[in-house]
GROMACS .gro file of C-alpha atoms in nm:
model
   91
    1PHE     CA    1   0.027  -0.014  -0.006
    2ILE     CA    2   0.096   0.386  -0.101
    3GLU     CA    3   0.056   0.633   0.120
    4LEU     CA    4  -0.025   0.942  -0.131
    5TYR     CA    5   0.001   1.280  -0.104
    6THR     CA    6   0.332   1.241   0.114
    7MET     CA    7   0.634   1.123  -0.111
    8PRO     CA    8   0.679   1.377  -0.326
    9LEU     CA    9   1.006   1.247  -0.473
   10ILE     CA   10   0.996   0.859  -0.617
   11ILE     CA   11   1.362   0.720  -0.729
   12ILE     CA   12   1.382   0.405  -0.916
   13THR     CA   13   1.690   0.233  -0.950
   14GLY     CA   14   1.809  -0.065  -1.134
   15TYR     CA   15   2.029  -0.203  -1.480
   16PRO     CA   16   1.962  -0.135  -1.802
   17SER     CA   17   1.670  -0.294  -1.954
   18CYS     CA   18   1.532  -0.442  -1.623
   19GLY     CA   19   1.154  -0.213  -1.637
   20LYS     CA   20   1.243   0.090  -1.427
   21THR     CA   21   1.048   0.299  -1.704
   22THR     CA   22   0.725   0.008  -1.767
   23PHE     CA   23   0.751  -0.006  -1.392
   24CYS     CA   24   0.741   0.417  -1.389
   25ASN     CA   25   0.433   0.440  -1.581
   26LYS     CA   26   0.263   0.213  -1.393
   27LEU     CA   27   0.358   0.322  -1.109
   28LYS     CA   28   0.201   0.715  -1.305
   29GLN     CA   29  -0.121   0.539  -1.356
   30TYR     CA   30  -0.178   0.356  -1.004
   31PHE     CA   31  -0.173   0.775  -0.910
   32ILE     CA   32  -0.389   0.876  -1.148
   33ASN     CA   33  -0.661   0.576  -1.114
   34ASN     CA   34  -0.635   0.689  -0.740
   35ASN     CA   35  -0.742   1.025  -0.800
   36ILE     CA   36  -0.411   1.184  -0.846
   37ASP     CA   37  -0.417   1.469  -1.074
   38GLU     CA   38  -0.232   1.378  -1.381
   39SER     CA   39  -0.036   1.696  -1.454
   40LEU     CA   40   0.031   1.700  -1.075
   41ILE     CA   41   0.324   1.408  -1.175
   42GLU     CA   42   0.576   1.379  -1.364
   43ILE     CA   43   0.842   1.065  -1.446
   44ILE     CA   44   1.180   1.233  -1.529
   45ASN     CA   45   1.442   1.030  -1.695
   46GLU     CA   46   1.651   1.077  -2.010
   47GLU     CA   47   1.332   1.099  -2.230
   48SER     CA   48   1.161   1.407  -2.047
   49GLU     CA   49   1.502   1.540  -2.114
   50ASN     CA   50   1.614   1.514  -2.447
   51ILE     CA   51   1.898   1.295  -2.351
   52LYS     CA   52   2.015   1.037  -2.605
   53LYS     CA   53   2.097   0.739  -2.450
   54SER     CA   54   2.321   0.632  -2.680
   55THR     CA   55   2.600   0.869  -2.588
   56ALA     CA   56   2.474   0.994  -2.238
   57TYR     CA   57   2.672   0.713  -2.052
   58LEU     CA   58   2.939   0.632  -2.309
   59THR     CA   59   3.216   0.791  -2.113
   60SER     CA   60   3.283   0.938  -1.804
   61THR     CA   61   3.259   1.277  -1.819
   62ASN     CA   62   2.914   1.209  -2.055
   63GLU     CA   63   2.751   1.047  -1.769
   64LYS     CA   64   2.839   1.329  -1.501
   65ASN     CA   65   2.690   1.515  -1.767
   66THR     CA   66   2.371   1.339  -1.791
   67ARG     CA   67   2.347   1.296  -1.462
   68ASN     CA   68   2.361   1.675  -1.383
   69VAL     CA   69   2.111   1.727  -1.601
   70LEU     CA   70   1.835   1.464  -1.451
   71LYS     CA   71   1.916   1.552  -1.078
   72SER     CA   72   1.870   1.963  -1.235
   73ALA     CA   73   1.517   1.887  -1.368
   74ILE     CA   74   1.426   1.724  -1.050
   75ASN     CA   75   1.583   1.962  -0.811
   76HIS     CA   76   1.346   2.208  -1.039
   77LYS     CA   77   1.001   2.068  -0.965
   78LEU     CA   78   1.037   1.931  -0.698
   79ASN     CA   79   0.761   2.051  -0.422
   80SER     CA   80   0.511   1.894  -0.183
   81ASP     CA   81   0.219   1.950  -0.425
   82ARG     CA   82   0.468   1.754  -0.728
   83TYR     CA   83   0.405   1.319  -0.774
   84ILE     CA   84   0.799   1.317  -0.924
   85ILE     CA   85   0.977   0.970  -1.024
   86ALA     CA   86   1.284   0.948  -1.123
   87ASP     CA   87   1.426   0.673  -1.366
   88SER     CA   88   1.770   0.616  -1.468
   89LEU     CA   89   2.044   0.425  -1.407
   90ASN     CA   90   2.084   0.451  -1.054
   91TYR     CA   91   2.219   0.143  -0.987
   0.00000   0.00000   0.00000
């Protein structure tokens, strides 16, 4: 059971292709089905920030820049009125 209205940031971690994005989309749908306004739920990942996964983690510099962009997006959008779901390779 997830208590709604108490978790503004949810971080999903895991290896590549383990189902993180699928889980994030199902979690978002769960919130919507439980009367959370869809405009208050945001999934932040490489796709939402227009980052190409094929090059995002190619070098350590690219990976550092990618993580900085994702962290900045989370920090910018995070507040007590929104639900932010962070979906990335944070393993």
